[in-house]
XYZ file of C-alpha atoms in Angstrom:
634
model
C 0.283 0.071 -0.215
C 2.106 2.657 -1.499
C 1.979 6.754 -1.103
C 3.376 8.705 -4.124
C 3.716 12.411 -2.796
C 5.334 14.944 -5.247
C 4.714 18.664 -6.618
C 4.919 20.171 -9.936
C 5.627 18.194 -13.282
C 5.833 14.472 -10.790
C 4.698 11.144 -10.783
C 4.881 9.977 -14.358
C 5.354 13.167 -15.953
C 6.441 13.450 -19.235
C 8.130 17.279 -19.568
C 10.045 17.331 -22.881
C 10.697 13.817 -21.963
C 9.166 10.467 -20.481
C 7.984 9.876 -17.504
C 6.635 6.565 -16.531
C 5.161 5.006 -12.939
C 4.223 0.691 -12.661
C 2.516 -0.237 -9.727
C 1.936 -3.896 -9.181
C -0.372 -3.967 -6.069
C -1.717 -2.418 -2.937
C -4.267 0.091 -1.934
C -2.373 3.298 -3.268
C -2.280 6.846 -2.778
C -0.964 9.524 -5.210
C -1.154 12.609 -4.734
C 0.775 15.686 -6.258
C 0.274 19.220 -8.059
C 0.135 20.393 -11.442
C 0.930 18.669 -14.294
C 1.434 14.976 -13.043
C -0.270 11.808 -12.967
C 0.343 11.122 -16.405
C 0.579 13.946 -17.852
C 2.673 15.056 -21.253
C 3.815 18.374 -22.005
C 5.756 17.617 -25.566
C 6.627 14.048 -23.966
C 5.085 11.370 -22.804
C 3.587 10.941 -19.198
C 2.393 6.698 -18.460
C 1.092 5.596 -15.259
C -0.519 2.359 -15.195
C -1.940 0.655 -11.784
C -2.636 -3.070 -11.594
C -4.534 -4.108 -8.790
C -5.973 -2.436 -5.691
C -8.569 0.359 -4.375
C -6.746 3.599 -5.374
C -7.088 6.600 -4.789
C -5.396 9.648 -6.860
C -5.108 13.786 -6.137
C -3.723 16.193 -7.993
C -4.090 19.727 -8.600
C -4.865 20.661 -12.884
C -3.207 19.443 -16.115
C -3.070 15.459 -14.708
C -4.090 12.252 -14.977
C -4.051 11.660 -18.174
C -3.310 14.995 -20.011
C -1.651 15.659 -23.214
C -0.350 18.704 -24.399
C 2.012 18.560 -27.144
C 2.542 15.397 -26.081
C 0.961 11.913 -24.849
C -0.972 11.658 -21.190
C -1.918 8.192 -20.362
C -3.013 6.270 -16.988
C -4.131 3.063 -16.711
C -5.784 1.148 -13.744
C -6.956 -2.512 -14.195
C -8.490 -3.127 -11.042
C -10.181 -1.883 -7.626
C -12.712 0.459 -6.722
C -10.672 3.860 -7.719
C -10.987 7.984 -6.141
C -9.851 10.130 -8.971
C -9.930 13.819 -7.763
C -9.153 16.852 -9.518
C -8.642 20.925 -9.898
C -9.160 21.205 -13.172
C -7.567 20.071 -17.219
C -7.538 15.949 -16.020
C -8.945 12.782 -15.797
C -8.632 12.257 -20.168
C -8.000 16.456 -20.873
C -5.772 17.195 -24.012
C -4.947 20.473 -25.276
C -2.981 21.213 -28.507
C -1.717 18.738 -30.633
C -2.355 16.348 -27.175
C -3.569 12.740 -26.262
C -5.281 12.487 -23.063
C -6.600 9.003 -22.154
C -7.796 7.696 -18.825
C -8.757 4.043 -18.910
C -10.476 2.089 -15.855
C -10.850 -1.790 -16.221
C -13.155 -2.245 -13.585
C -14.418 -1.507 -10.130
C -16.514 0.676 -8.710
C -14.585 4.565 -9.675
C -15.448 8.083 -8.480
C -13.856 10.568 -10.537
C -14.587 14.107 -8.828
C -13.572 17.613 -10.797
C -13.514 20.822 -8.266
C -12.536 23.076 -9.657
C -10.745 26.285 -8.600
C -11.658 28.637 -11.636
C -14.849 30.383 -11.871
C -16.616 31.005 -14.837
C -16.559 34.503 -14.257
C -17.890 35.870 -17.428
C -21.249 34.321 -16.655
C -21.892 32.423 -13.699
C -21.257 33.331 -9.705
C -21.031 30.143 -8.306
C -19.444 27.790 -11.144
C -16.985 26.422 -12.481
C -14.782 26.133 -15.762
C -13.825 21.873 -15.289
C -12.716 20.151 -18.439
C -12.485 16.966 -17.450
C -13.381 13.240 -17.821
C -12.428 13.505 -21.280
C -12.205 17.002 -22.514
C -10.579 18.339 -25.670
C -9.387 22.340 -25.469
C -8.159 24.463 -28.122
C -6.763 27.895 -27.377
C -9.435 29.763 -29.839
C -8.811 31.488 -32.151
C -5.004 30.185 -32.559
C -4.693 26.980 -32.318
C -6.742 23.729 -32.201
C -7.355 20.981 -29.136
C -6.141 17.495 -28.632
C -8.090 13.790 -28.795
C -9.274 13.113 -25.091
C -11.067 9.924 -24.190
C -12.043 8.332 -21.010
C -12.825 4.988 -20.979
C -14.229 2.550 -18.008
C -15.097 -0.614 -18.606
C -16.570 -2.265 -15.585
C -18.290 -0.932 -12.493
C -20.979 1.516 -10.736
C -19.100 4.756 -11.153
C -19.534 8.550 -10.645
C -18.758 11.142 -12.197
C -19.120 14.864 -11.320
C -17.395 17.953 -12.828
C -19.036 21.228 -13.597
C -18.819 23.504 -16.978
C -16.939 21.529 -19.595
C -17.104 17.528 -19.132
C -17.771 14.110 -19.405
C -17.145 14.090 -23.284
C -16.759 17.292 -24.361
C -14.721 19.231 -27.420
C -13.987 22.976 -27.999
C -12.547 24.802 -30.671
C -11.491 21.817 -32.988
C -10.936 19.165 -30.137
C -12.319 15.607 -29.465
C -13.531 14.672 -26.090
C -15.266 11.256 -25.606
C -16.190 9.250 -22.005
C -17.017 5.473 -22.717
C -18.567 3.466 -20.093
C -18.999 0.289 -21.005
C -20.953 -1.176 -18.013
C -22.850 -0.629 -14.639
C -25.202 1.861 -12.924
C -23.546 4.988 -13.709
C -24.343 8.745 -12.048
C -23.200 11.897 -14.546
C -23.294 14.968 -13.143
C -22.569 18.283 -14.245
C -23.930 22.346 -15.448
C -23.110 22.627 -18.962
C -21.104 21.878 -21.547
C -21.104 18.067 -21.331
C -22.187 14.545 -21.566
C -21.443 14.757 -25.291
C -21.088 18.456 -26.032
C -19.806 19.588 -28.965
C -18.758 22.997 -28.823
C -16.922 25.700 -31.637
C -15.991 23.615 -34.337
C -15.416 20.594 -31.719
C -17.156 17.125 -31.410
C -17.901 15.669 -27.759
C -19.154 12.680 -27.027
C -20.767 10.146 -24.572
C -21.364 6.218 -24.904
C -22.659 4.626 -21.838
C -23.345 0.892 -23.185
C -25.260 -0.430 -20.401
C -26.875 -0.329 -16.711
C -29.394 1.920 -14.758
C -28.151 5.622 -15.925
C -28.004 8.990 -14.026
C -27.574 12.340 -16.410
C -27.972 15.847 -14.259
C -27.360 18.789 -16.243
C -28.409 22.252 -16.614
C -27.928 22.622 -20.531
C -26.433 22.988 -23.125
C -25.471 19.306 -22.571
C -26.595 15.405 -23.359
C -26.155 15.318 -27.298
C -25.543 19.308 -27.396
C -23.734 20.684 -30.291
C -22.585 24.418 -30.025
C -21.657 26.549 -33.270
C -20.500 24.295 -35.969
C -19.693 21.734 -33.696
C -21.210 18.015 -33.078
C -22.263 16.637 -29.489
C -23.544 13.157 -29.562
C -24.782 10.866 -26.286
C -25.642 7.325 -26.652
C -27.285 4.950 -24.467
C -27.433 1.562 -25.417
C -28.714 -0.094 -22.607
C -30.925 0.426 -19.150
C -33.886 2.106 -17.489
C -32.016 5.791 -17.672
C -32.943 9.262 -15.470
C -32.492 12.713 -17.467
C -32.837 15.661 -15.992
C -32.099 19.220 -18.132
C -32.972 22.844 -18.341
C -32.518 23.821 -22.079
C -30.708 22.945 -24.906
C -29.774 19.225 -24.647
C -31.284 15.994 -25.032
C -30.286 15.965 -28.673
C -30.845 19.936 -28.860
C -28.883 22.489 -30.462
C -27.753 25.927 -32.379
C -25.755 27.481 -34.359
C -25.378 24.993 -36.732
C -24.140 22.435 -34.838
C -25.188 18.529 -34.732
C -27.274 17.354 -31.905
C -27.944 14.199 -31.204
C -29.267 11.759 -28.554
C -30.248 8.579 -29.142
C -31.328 5.609 -26.534
C -31.668 2.663 -27.676
C -33.682 0.595 -25.225
C -34.805 0.789 -21.706
C -37.642 2.417 -19.869
C -36.238 5.580 -19.361
C -37.743 9.082 -17.996
C -36.702 12.242 -18.966
C -37.336 16.314 -17.393
C -36.676 19.034 -19.295
C -37.599 22.005 -17.939
C -37.460 24.076 -21.029
C -39.379 22.049 -23.340
C -38.908 24.278 -26.080
C -35.519 23.856 -27.295
C -34.737 20.028 -25.688
C -35.449 16.539 -27.263
C -34.384 17.244 -31.512
C -34.533 21.234 -31.091
C -32.984 22.858 -34.086
C -32.707 26.190 -35.669
C -31.476 28.182 -39.206
C -28.391 30.387 -38.897
C -25.700 31.616 -41.181
C -28.046 31.122 -44.770
C -27.740 27.054 -43.000
C -29.599 24.403 -40.733
C -29.007 22.217 -38.644
C -29.603 18.863 -37.265
C -31.341 17.887 -33.709
C -32.013 14.270 -33.041
C -33.840 12.968 -29.965
C -34.568 9.568 -30.263
C -35.605 6.350 -28.261
C -35.801 3.266 -28.622
C -37.441 0.496 -27.207
C -38.754 0.566 -23.393
C -42.179 1.871 -21.863
C -40.147 5.630 -21.007
C -41.817 9.087 -18.484
C -41.923 12.185 -19.720
C -42.648 15.037 -17.265
C -46.103 17.200 -17.763
C -47.207 20.391 -16.565
C -50.360 18.889 -15.677
C -49.066 17.656 -12.318
C -48.609 21.494 -11.257
C -50.787 22.565 -8.891
C -52.871 18.946 -8.556
C -53.439 16.596 -5.597
C -53.454 12.858 -6.429
C -53.790 9.704 -3.784
C -51.057 6.981 -3.938
C -51.759 4.059 -2.869
C -53.257 3.313 0.769
C -51.155 5.970 2.500
C -49.514 7.966 -0.485
C -50.405 11.359 -1.470
C -48.805 13.527 -4.237
C -49.161 17.027 -3.387
C -47.927 19.788 -5.730
C -49.533 22.861 -3.955
C -48.739 26.731 -3.325
C -49.527 26.263 0.259
C -47.900 29.110 2.206
C -47.882 33.034 1.360
C -44.342 34.220 -0.245
C -44.075 36.604 2.478
C -43.715 33.551 5.558
C -40.679 32.426 2.847
C -37.335 32.855 3.902
C -35.127 35.069 1.448
C -32.089 33.072 1.450
C -30.528 34.717 -1.739
C -27.668 36.920 -1.466
C -28.460 40.531 -2.252
C -27.123 41.419 -4.928
C -28.064 44.587 -5.496
C -25.286 46.353 -3.769
C -22.446 44.881 -5.569
C -23.914 45.208 -8.449
C -21.500 48.364 -10.901
C -23.010 51.350 -11.081
C -23.384 52.234 -14.883
C -20.958 54.575 -15.978
C -20.772 58.015 -17.512
C -17.887 57.801 -20.169
C -18.405 56.829 -22.622
C -15.509 54.400 -24.012
C -16.284 52.373 -20.053
C -19.849 52.763 -20.924
C -19.058 50.207 -24.358
C -17.446 48.162 -21.707
C -20.115 47.676 -19.770
C -22.746 47.060 -23.098
C -20.806 44.403 -24.519
C -20.270 42.191 -21.238
C -20.638 38.810 -21.329
C -24.935 38.796 -20.691
C -25.505 36.605 -17.973
C -23.487 37.920 -15.247
C -23.975 41.162 -15.984
C -26.997 41.349 -17.722
C -27.875 43.807 -15.468
C -26.055 46.795 -17.373
C -25.813 45.350 -20.787
C -28.869 47.436 -22.023
C -29.113 50.528 -19.937
C -25.439 51.062 -20.677
C -26.157 50.771 -24.737
C -29.225 52.880 -24.114
C -26.848 55.486 -22.347
C -24.390 55.195 -25.263
C -27.313 55.930 -27.548
C -28.139 59.392 -25.102
C -25.488 60.540 -26.435
C -26.139 60.992 -29.984
C -23.371 62.340 -32.446
C -20.049 61.717 -30.006
C -21.483 58.162 -29.660
C -21.228 57.821 -33.681
C -17.888 59.258 -33.680
C -17.071 56.905 -31.126
C -18.399 53.300 -32.886
C -16.964 54.553 -35.308
C -13.087 53.573 -33.880
C -14.727 50.302 -33.220
C -15.770 49.530 -36.316
C -12.563 46.887 -36.735
C -13.217 44.974 -33.752
C -12.343 41.310 -32.995
C -14.600 40.897 -30.228
C -17.709 39.185 -30.638
C -19.579 41.023 -27.698
C -18.710 44.076 -29.068
C -19.966 43.304 -32.473
C -23.153 42.658 -30.836
C -23.048 45.716 -28.844
C -22.325 47.660 -32.446
C -25.061 45.763 -34.218
C -27.618 46.798 -31.300
C -26.539 50.485 -31.300
C -25.742 51.740 -34.076
C -30.036 50.764 -35.972
C -31.098 53.009 -33.114
C -28.650 56.098 -34.008
C -29.500 55.904 -37.614
C -32.422 57.042 -37.013
C -31.388 60.330 -36.411
C -27.777 60.351 -37.614
C -28.817 58.067 -41.127
C -26.286 60.663 -43.315
C -23.351 60.619 -41.121
C -23.378 56.945 -40.635
C -24.403 56.438 -44.384
C -21.261 58.466 -44.585
C -18.927 57.024 -42.289
C -19.730 53.199 -43.773
C -19.345 54.127 -47.038
C -15.934 55.563 -46.266
C -15.078 52.463 -43.777
C -15.928 50.388 -47.523
C -12.730 51.056 -48.497
C -10.782 50.072 -45.327
C -7.801 47.876 -45.827
C -8.193 46.358 -42.428
C -10.201 43.131 -43.272
C -12.528 43.720 -40.129
C -13.575 47.097 -41.130
C -14.162 46.523 -44.143
C -16.867 43.614 -43.861
C -18.070 45.288 -40.759
C -19.318 47.808 -42.883
C -20.490 45.882 -46.207
C -22.430 43.826 -42.819
C -24.006 47.192 -41.513
C -24.906 48.433 -44.826
C -27.015 45.129 -45.420
C -28.629 45.829 -42.332
C -29.768 49.315 -42.620
C -30.108 48.672 -46.603
C -28.206 51.481 -47.185
C -29.025 52.359 -51.208
C -26.178 54.407 -51.511
C -23.975 51.902 -50.654
C -25.000 49.669 -53.885
C -22.260 51.332 -56.228
C -19.122 50.665 -53.896
C -20.762 46.977 -53.082
C -20.601 46.069 -56.481
C -17.615 47.143 -56.918
C -15.935 45.071 -54.219
C -17.876 41.919 -56.131
C -14.740 41.647 -57.922
C -12.434 41.521 -54.874
C -9.601 38.414 -54.713
C -10.640 37.519 -51.273
C -13.502 34.898 -51.690
C -15.080 35.931 -48.114
C -15.357 39.832 -49.587
C -17.205 38.693 -52.253
C -19.621 36.306 -50.416
C -20.257 39.128 -48.576
C -21.605 41.439 -51.093
C -22.826 38.896 -52.534
C -25.515 39.023 -49.312
C -25.664 42.873 -49.054
C -26.770 43.440 -52.365
C -29.958 40.990 -51.155
C -30.151 42.255 -47.812
C -30.377 46.586 -48.686
C -33.359 44.785 -51.909
C -31.624 46.305 -54.895
C -33.692 44.650 -57.410
C -32.215 46.667 -60.729
C -31.175 44.614 -63.604
C -27.118 45.258 -62.806
C -27.644 44.000 -59.470
C -29.213 40.273 -60.673
C -27.122 40.158 -63.501
C -24.334 40.143 -60.710
C -25.511 38.007 -58.719
C -26.086 35.617 -61.655
C -22.794 35.895 -62.735
C -21.875 34.883 -59.031
C -23.230 31.748 -59.585
C -20.438 30.553 -61.414
C -18.001 31.752 -58.478
C -15.166 29.751 -57.820
C -15.820 29.386 -54.041
C -19.366 27.581 -52.857
C -20.164 30.651 -50.706
C -20.138 32.810 -52.807
C -21.974 30.922 -54.994
C -24.782 30.465 -51.803
C -24.604 33.751 -50.671
C -25.558 34.871 -54.711
C -28.528 32.187 -54.472
C -29.784 33.364 -51.369
C -30.032 36.964 -52.198
C -31.493 35.882 -55.898
C -34.460 34.437 -53.676
C -35.076 37.125 -51.234
C -35.027 39.639 -54.421
C -37.270 37.061 -56.120
C -36.823 38.625 -59.813
C -39.945 38.438 -62.581
C -37.467 35.373 -63.895
C -36.467 33.878 -60.701
C -37.533 30.076 -62.100
C -35.007 30.227 -65.051
C -32.047 31.667 -62.968
C -32.274 28.588 -60.987
C -33.195 25.969 -63.578
C -29.632 24.711 -63.383
C -29.102 25.275 -59.650
C -31.962 23.567 -58.760
C -31.204 20.481 -61.113
C -27.164 20.560 -59.743
C -26.608 17.838 -56.853
C -23.193 18.792 -57.100
C -24.418 22.074 -55.291
C -26.448 21.340 -52.341
C -25.328 24.374 -50.528
C -26.539 26.626 -52.890
C -29.545 25.073 -53.701
C -30.673 25.297 -50.108
C -29.637 28.605 -49.932
C -31.646 29.846 -52.904
C -34.357 28.332 -51.533
C -34.136 29.395 -48.384
C -34.027 32.627 -49.890
C -37.105 32.260 -50.972
C -38.957 31.526 -47.954
C -37.789 34.435 -46.853
C -38.638 36.614 -49.624
C -41.471 37.407 -47.549
C -42.916 38.634 -51.394
C -45.013 35.230 -51.619
C -48.085 36.312 -53.177
C -50.562 34.861 -55.790
C -48.570 36.210 -58.773
C -45.029 35.025 -57.148
C -46.724 31.560 -57.100
C -47.753 31.197 -60.223
C -43.715 32.410 -61.464
C -42.536 29.551 -58.892
C -45.416 26.818 -59.470
C -46.490 27.764 -63.164
C -46.784 25.168 -66.024
C -43.386 25.863 -67.572
C -41.449 25.533 -64.729
C -40.105 21.842 -64.399
C -41.872 19.333 -62.042
C -38.300 18.590 -60.436
C -37.836 22.025 -59.493
C -41.185 22.439 -57.870
C -40.148 19.719 -56.045
C -37.649 21.590 -54.405
C -39.621 24.893 -54.014
C -42.793 22.895 -52.923
C -42.414 24.135 -49.004
C -42.789 27.711 -50.131
C -46.588 27.651 -50.806
C -46.661 27.298 -46.774
C -44.981 30.683 -46.248
C -47.453 32.288 -48.605
C -48.802 36.038 -47.777
C -51.572 36.735 -46.214
C -53.302 37.643 -49.609
C -53.124 34.366 -50.798
C -56.884 33.464 -50.595
C -57.972 29.389 -50.475
C -58.947 29.216 -53.733
C -56.131 30.529 -54.812
C -53.791 27.496 -53.315
C -56.597 25.102 -54.146
C -56.646 26.141 -58.088
C -52.067 25.865 -58.058
C -52.921 22.766 -56.551
C -55.037 21.173 -58.985
C -53.528 22.387 -61.994
C -50.065 20.193 -60.904
C -49.037 16.637 -61.720
C -49.732 14.155 -60.126
C -46.565 13.668 -58.568
C -46.081 17.036 -57.246
C -49.577 16.829 -55.918
C -48.859 13.550 -53.982
C -45.621 15.870 -52.516
C -48.336 18.561 -51.691
C -51.289 17.051 -50.380
C -48.824 15.454 -47.639
C -47.052 18.547 -46.911
C -50.447 20.821 -46.583
C -51.710 17.652 -44.139
C -48.789 18.235 -41.932
C -49.046 21.550 -41.755
C -52.140 21.901 -40.447
C -51.923 18.623 -38.225
C -48.564 20.657 -36.443
C -50.622 24.377 -36.496
C -54.104 23.718 -36.555
C -54.997 26.671 -39.098
C -57.967 26.915 -40.181
C -56.673 28.303 -43.561
C -55.203 25.103 -44.409
C -57.916 23.535 -42.859
C -60.217 24.995 -45.266
C -57.846 24.420 -48.326
C -57.893 20.864 -47.831
C -61.424 20.785 -47.577
C -61.390 22.613 -50.587
C -59.367 20.558 -52.721
C -61.116 16.935 -51.937
C -64.192 18.733 -52.833
C -62.594 19.236 -56.439
C -59.833 16.379 -56.692
C -60.770 14.411 -59.410
C -58.001 11.513 -58.084
C -59.569 9.622 -55.595
C -56.339 7.986 -54.760
C -55.009 11.025 -53.494
C -58.030 11.811 -51.290
C -56.126 8.581 -49.306
C -53.922 11.507 -47.974
C -56.171 13.303 -45.970
C -57.072 12.011 -42.926
C -61.098 13.317 -42.802
C -61.578 12.079 -46.014
C -64.508 9.858 -45.411
C -66.265 12.810 -43.746
C -66.046 15.004 -46.358
C -67.358 12.062 -48.878
C -70.719 12.020 -46.874
C -71.140 14.932 -46.778
C -70.455 15.384 -51.082
C -72.679 12.473 -50.971
């Protein structure tokens, strides 16, 4: 029963070299500080314990950690306890590989981080543990991290970024092969990929418990992928939001529970269990899939209800006590809130603050800047080149408000900024000209559509559509950009053509929609049309008229559900009945789904009108109330 005690860079630490430690038998204690216990920094750290109920305690960057190196910790047997501060228990930084593999035993993994997530929370801390990969955004990518536990009833406890998480071009995974396990974390955990990274939590079997606040349990955020797979067992899941196969910002989010009688509690049902949205001209994937089993989902009907349970049991949820009788145990934060500043540069810092912790000052500071009028306009013009996302958000909020009063001055500054040699200034000016729909900037933007940088060309293509200039020269330019050498330029041009909706739109998009090689361009064209707000009766005829190929109509079919309020029931039914049978079959299915989801009287009337006029009886089976209408006709 050995004791291994050390400070930093000890106990199998590979610092520009190789550190090895083998322990064959006994209940051992490993206690050290940072960069220890199988830590590889420009080297290899390897710790292998063959037997015994072992205790591992260390600081940060430890217990299977690699950065420009490899950290590998293997424990073959025993009920082991792993405790760290942060960045460990299979953690990989840039060009690193961090692996912790425990083959058997009822093990406990605890990360008690001292690193407060001060931009968002007072009481939560960044872990980066238990299968976590971290890149140095935006300079360097992360590495490969894997925590693998093969047998035993295990417990995993961490806070933010843990239990199969990847951040910024990294891959973090937690794989548990057997046992009744408990996973507890707060955010960005349990199969979470963040900012072009991948996160995976895979549990093969056992009755498991998963608890997290959000952005977890199979959640991708910002062009990333987050996956949670549970193969078997009667499992329990608890989450707040953006979890259970839900994510945002063009991510892939997958939750799979293959079998078992499972229970789910999701406080925010609007963005959990298969949620997805649409950004940056393309969408994302959110999948919640539960296989075999008799599962339980939370119900709001139990709020303020009382039911008897068996002979002497009761379920009670009732507001019994008056609020004044409840003790106020929360800390009064008003005394420590930062006061609103007076000077404009300090106000801009407050206006750009992280919204979760400092939200109380964000909007007041932005409004205070707006109240400073021309001084604010001149100050904000010096911030056009910012690389801070939060400062960009502040600019996006403040400038349009000031534009209402100082339109000429802001137009002049933005148009001048379009000629800046600084990339960030130029691209901000382009985006803001589109947001404010500054038509005086069209000629300048048109000039930059021939820029050597494809990013500039793509941004110009989109802003021409946002501004809304439908002149022939603009349409012709966008059509030329459909043949650009870069797919993002082609996609932005297609989106803008869809937004502008020229009368020749069907002819323009014929080759784009039929060419399967340009999927991004095709999807962008469709989204542009959907967002055009120009789907009146005449334009629907342009898209679905007799001269348009059926294949093109199939691609655009969902546009019909986005019709504007001027379109009548008869317009839709007549448009439908004059189509070819394959298209009518697809359209009727779409209309039936639209009605089932929205329960809109308009779509119900459309369906009824179509059934009364449709001569192909085999198509009527698509509609669920076919029999009722037939009786009415008879």
